[in-house]
Amino acid sequence: MKVANIVHLAVGGAVLLLTGLASASPFDKKEALQNISFHVTSPNKAVGNTVRILPAGLQIDNSPIEMDIQGIVTGAEVADLNADQSPEIYIYLLEPGAENRMSLLAFSANKKKSLSGIYLSDLGDTKVNHKGYCGSDQLAVAGRKFLRRFPLCDKNKQPTGRLRQLQYKLKAGEAGWLLKLEKAKTVPG
């Protein structure tokens, strides 16, 4: 995966600084758990990228989900964080920009019948957890938890040598699922 050069564009007299991702290798991965499978594909184009999730084994709706995305797909894993015998698919996206910021696209199999979205709140929603954030996230499933780790930086965006680790638990929300922050800690990097 290559990071594209920084490009300066003049638009209506203003200069915009854009940092983007060059195209990466297409993403193609199959994951399965509890007799439900997910086939995740993306062309991983620098502009106009999409992701496609094709479930199989659901009792009611195995329709593919196709979405436009910002960035490229870097990974996918399947888990059952809430131990309800209906798995989830977690798809990791590297967003365009110099910060190497990661985002999450995730879906849960509802009682093995159909898929609904899983929401992960933005770091900016909690000032204390956003303080010192300068990108380079790592997202992962660990046991029955979802983890987000990132190096902490000072006000000049220089690494401090410490990491913040956020631990989430999957909970039912009003109209879907959410990854609820359970614990935050700062550790040596």
Short mmCIF file of C-alpha atoms in Angstrom, two decimals:
data_model
loop_
_atom_site.label_atom_id
_atom_site.label_comp_id
_atom_site.label_asym_id
_atom_site.label_seq_id
_atom_site.Cartn_x
_atom_site.Cartn_y
_atom_site.Cartn_z
CA MET A 1 0.00 0.00 0.00
CA LYS A 2 1.42 3.36 -0.99
CA VAL A 3 0.49 6.78 0.32
CA ALA A 4 -0.03 9.26 -2.50
CA ASN A 5 1.91 12.47 -2.71
CA ILE A 6 0.51 15.64 -1.17
CA VAL A 7 -1.36 17.63 -3.81
CA HIS A 8 -2.09 21.37 -3.77
CA LEU A 9 -5.25 22.44 -5.59
CA ALA A 10 -6.43 25.96 -6.27
CA VAL A 11 -10.21 26.15 -6.01
CA GLY A 12 -11.96 29.48 -6.39
CA GLY A 13 -8.88 31.37 -5.22
CA ALA A 14 -8.37 29.15 -2.15
CA VAL A 15 -5.60 26.60 -1.85
CA LEU A 16 -6.56 23.20 -0.50
CA LEU A 17 -4.07 20.69 0.85
CA LEU A 18 -5.15 17.13 0.20
CA THR A 19 -3.41 13.97 1.24
CA GLY A 20 -4.85 10.79 -0.13
CA LEU A 21 -4.19 7.13 -0.54
CA ALA A 22 -2.97 5.58 -3.71
CA SER A 23 -4.85 2.54 -4.84
CA ALA A 24 -3.99 -0.60 -2.88
CA SER A 25 -4.34 -4.24 -3.82
CA PRO A 26 -7.97 -5.35 -4.05
CA PHE A 27 -9.31 -6.77 -0.79
CA ASP A 28 -10.95 -10.21 -0.83
CA LYS A 29 -11.52 -12.21 2.35
CA LYS A 30 -14.00 -14.82 3.56
CA GLU A 31 -14.74 -15.21 7.27
CA ALA A 32 -17.13 -17.64 8.95
CA LEU A 33 -18.41 -18.38 12.43
CA GLN A 34 -21.41 -20.33 13.76
CA ASN A 35 -22.48 -21.43 10.24
CA ILE A 36 -22.69 -17.82 9.00
CA SER A 37 -20.11 -16.61 6.48
CA PHE A 38 -19.16 -13.19 5.17
CA HIS A 39 -17.34 -12.55 1.90
CA VAL A 40 -15.83 -9.04 2.00
CA THR A 41 -14.45 -7.49 -1.19
CA SER A 42 -13.24 -4.05 -2.24
CA PRO A 43 -11.39 -2.84 -5.34
CA ASN A 44 -9.45 -0.52 -2.95
CA LYS A 45 -9.42 2.35 -5.44
CA ALA A 46 -7.94 5.70 -4.36
CA VAL A 47 -11.10 7.52 -5.47
CA GLY A 48 -14.65 6.20 -5.58
CA ASN A 49 -13.93 3.12 -3.51
CA THR A 50 -16.61 0.63 -2.46
CA VAL A 51 -16.96 -2.38 -0.19
CA ARG A 52 -19.22 -5.38 -0.69
CA ILE A 53 -20.28 -7.78 2.06
CA LEU A 54 -21.97 -10.98 0.93
CA PRO A 55 -23.43 -12.96 3.85
CA ALA A 56 -24.40 -16.61 3.60
CA GLY A 57 -26.28 -18.85 6.02
CA LEU A 58 -28.70 -16.24 7.35
CA GLN A 59 -32.27 -17.55 7.70
CA ILE A 60 -34.10 -14.60 6.08
CA ASP A 61 -31.91 -12.13 4.19
CA ASN A 62 -28.58 -12.97 2.53
CA SER A 63 -28.63 -9.90 0.28
CA PRO A 64 -25.25 -8.33 -0.39
CA ILE A 65 -24.46 -4.97 1.20
CA GLU A 66 -22.61 -2.56 -1.08
CA MET A 67 -21.40 0.79 0.17
CA ASP A 68 -19.28 3.70 -0.99
CA ILE A 69 -16.39 4.22 1.44
CA GLN A 70 -13.71 6.78 2.15
CA GLY A 71 -10.33 5.06 2.21
CA ILE A 72 -9.28 1.48 1.67
CA VAL A 73 -10.15 -1.82 3.35
CA THR A 74 -7.19 -3.17 5.34
CA GLY A 75 -8.75 -6.09 7.20
CA ALA A 76 -11.85 -7.95 8.32
CA GLU A 77 -12.59 -10.32 11.18
CA VAL A 78 -15.59 -12.19 12.46
CA ALA A 79 -16.50 -12.54 16.13
CA ASP A 80 -19.39 -13.03 18.54
CA LEU A 81 -18.63 -10.33 21.10
CA ASN A 82 -21.96 -10.55 22.90
CA ALA A 83 -22.03 -14.38 22.89
CA ASP A 84 -25.53 -14.55 21.40
CA GLN A 85 -24.59 -17.29 18.87
CA SER A 86 -25.02 -14.77 16.01
CA PRO A 87 -21.70 -13.47 14.67
CA GLU A 88 -20.60 -9.98 13.66
CA ILE A 89 -18.28 -8.87 10.86
CA TYR A 90 -15.75 -6.09 11.60
CA ILE A 91 -14.18 -4.34 8.59
CA TYR A 92 -11.22 -1.99 9.06
CA LEU A 93 -10.80 1.07 6.84
CA LEU A 94 -7.72 3.26 6.46
CA GLU A 95 -8.99 6.77 5.77
CA PRO A 96 -7.27 9.21 3.42
CA GLY A 97 -5.01 11.73 5.15
CA ALA A 98 -1.62 12.02 6.77
CA GLU A 99 -2.80 10.78 10.20
CA ASN A 100 -3.32 7.13 9.13
CA ARG A 101 -6.69 7.26 10.87
CA MET A 102 -8.69 4.04 10.98
CA SER A 103 -12.44 3.66 10.95
CA LEU A 104 -14.79 0.73 11.37
CA LEU A 105 -17.61 -0.69 9.29
CA ALA A 106 -19.40 -3.49 11.17
CA PHE A 107 -22.58 -5.55 11.02
CA SER A 108 -24.27 -8.02 13.36
CA ALA A 109 -26.32 -11.06 12.37
CA ASN A 110 -29.59 -10.59 14.26
CA LYS A 111 -30.54 -14.01 15.61
CA LYS A 112 -28.96 -15.44 12.42
CA LYS A 113 -31.77 -13.90 10.33
CA SER A 114 -30.49 -10.62 8.83
CA LEU A 115 -27.76 -8.00 9.25
CA SER A 116 -27.89 -4.64 10.99
CA GLY A 117 -25.20 -2.02 11.52
CA ILE A 118 -22.91 -1.63 14.51
CA TYR A 119 -22.04 1.92 15.59
CA LEU A 120 -18.65 2.94 17.04
CA SER A 121 -18.67 6.50 18.37
CA ASP A 122 -16.10 8.98 17.10
CA LEU A 123 -13.15 9.70 19.37
CA GLY A 124 -14.14 13.35 19.40
CA ASP A 125 -17.31 12.43 21.29
CA THR A 126 -15.25 12.19 24.50
CA LYS A 127 -12.64 14.92 24.97
CA VAL A 128 -10.62 12.94 27.50
CA ASN A 129 -10.10 10.01 25.11
CA HIS A 130 -9.44 12.26 22.12
CA LYS A 131 -6.76 14.27 23.93
CA GLY A 132 -3.36 13.42 22.48
CA TYR A 133 -4.82 11.62 19.46
CA CYS A 134 -2.68 11.89 16.34
CA GLY A 135 -3.82 8.93 14.24
CA SER A 136 -2.11 5.61 13.57
CA ASP A 137 -4.99 3.66 15.16
CA GLN A 138 -5.04 -0.08 15.55
CA LEU A 139 -8.44 -1.80 15.63
CA ALA A 140 -8.93 -5.40 16.68
CA VAL A 141 -11.18 -7.98 18.27
CA ALA A 142 -9.66 -9.46 21.44
CA GLY A 143 -11.70 -12.21 23.05
CA ARG A 144 -15.16 -10.76 23.73
CA LYS A 145 -13.97 -7.14 23.48
CA PHE A 146 -13.29 -4.68 20.68
CA LEU A 147 -10.08 -2.67 21.08
CA ARG A 148 -8.86 0.63 19.65
CA ARG A 149 -5.23 1.61 20.36
CA PHE A 150 -3.31 4.65 19.24
CA PRO A 151 -0.09 6.46 20.13
CA LEU A 152 -0.45 9.65 22.16
CA CYS A 153 1.13 12.86 20.91
CA ASP A 154 1.90 16.18 22.53
CA LYS A 155 0.42 19.50 21.37
CA ASN A 156 3.07 19.64 18.62
CA LYS A 157 1.91 16.25 17.28
CA GLN A 158 5.12 14.56 18.49
CA PRO A 159 4.81 11.01 19.92
CA THR A 160 5.02 10.83 23.73
CA GLY A 161 5.95 7.13 23.89
CA ARG A 162 2.58 6.24 25.45
CA LEU A 163 -0.48 4.53 24.00
CA ARG A 164 -4.16 4.90 24.79
CA GLN A 165 -6.21 1.72 24.67
CA LEU A 166 -9.98 1.88 24.52
CA GLN A 167 -11.98 -1.27 25.25
CA TYR A 168 -15.55 -1.62 24.01
CA LYS A 169 -18.37 -4.08 24.64
CA LEU A 170 -21.12 -4.83 22.09
CA LYS A 171 -24.54 -3.71 23.35
CA ALA A 172 -28.01 -3.57 21.83
CA GLY A 173 -29.07 -0.02 20.97
CA GLU A 174 -32.48 1.44 20.16
CA ALA A 175 -32.28 0.78 16.42
CA GLY A 176 -29.23 -1.45 16.08
CA TRP A 177 -26.00 -2.28 17.85
CA LEU A 178 -23.31 -0.13 19.40
CA LEU A 179 -19.81 -0.63 20.71
CA LYS A 180 -20.00 0.96 24.16
CA LEU A 181 -16.81 2.22 25.76
CA GLU A 182 -16.12 0.07 28.80
CA LYS A 183 -12.57 0.99 29.78
CA ALA A 184 -9.85 3.45 28.75
CA LYS A 185 -6.26 3.26 29.86
CA THR A 186 -2.91 4.79 29.00
CA VAL A 187 0.04 2.42 28.78
CA PRO A 188 3.73 2.70 27.89
CA GLY A 189 4.31 2.43 24.15
#
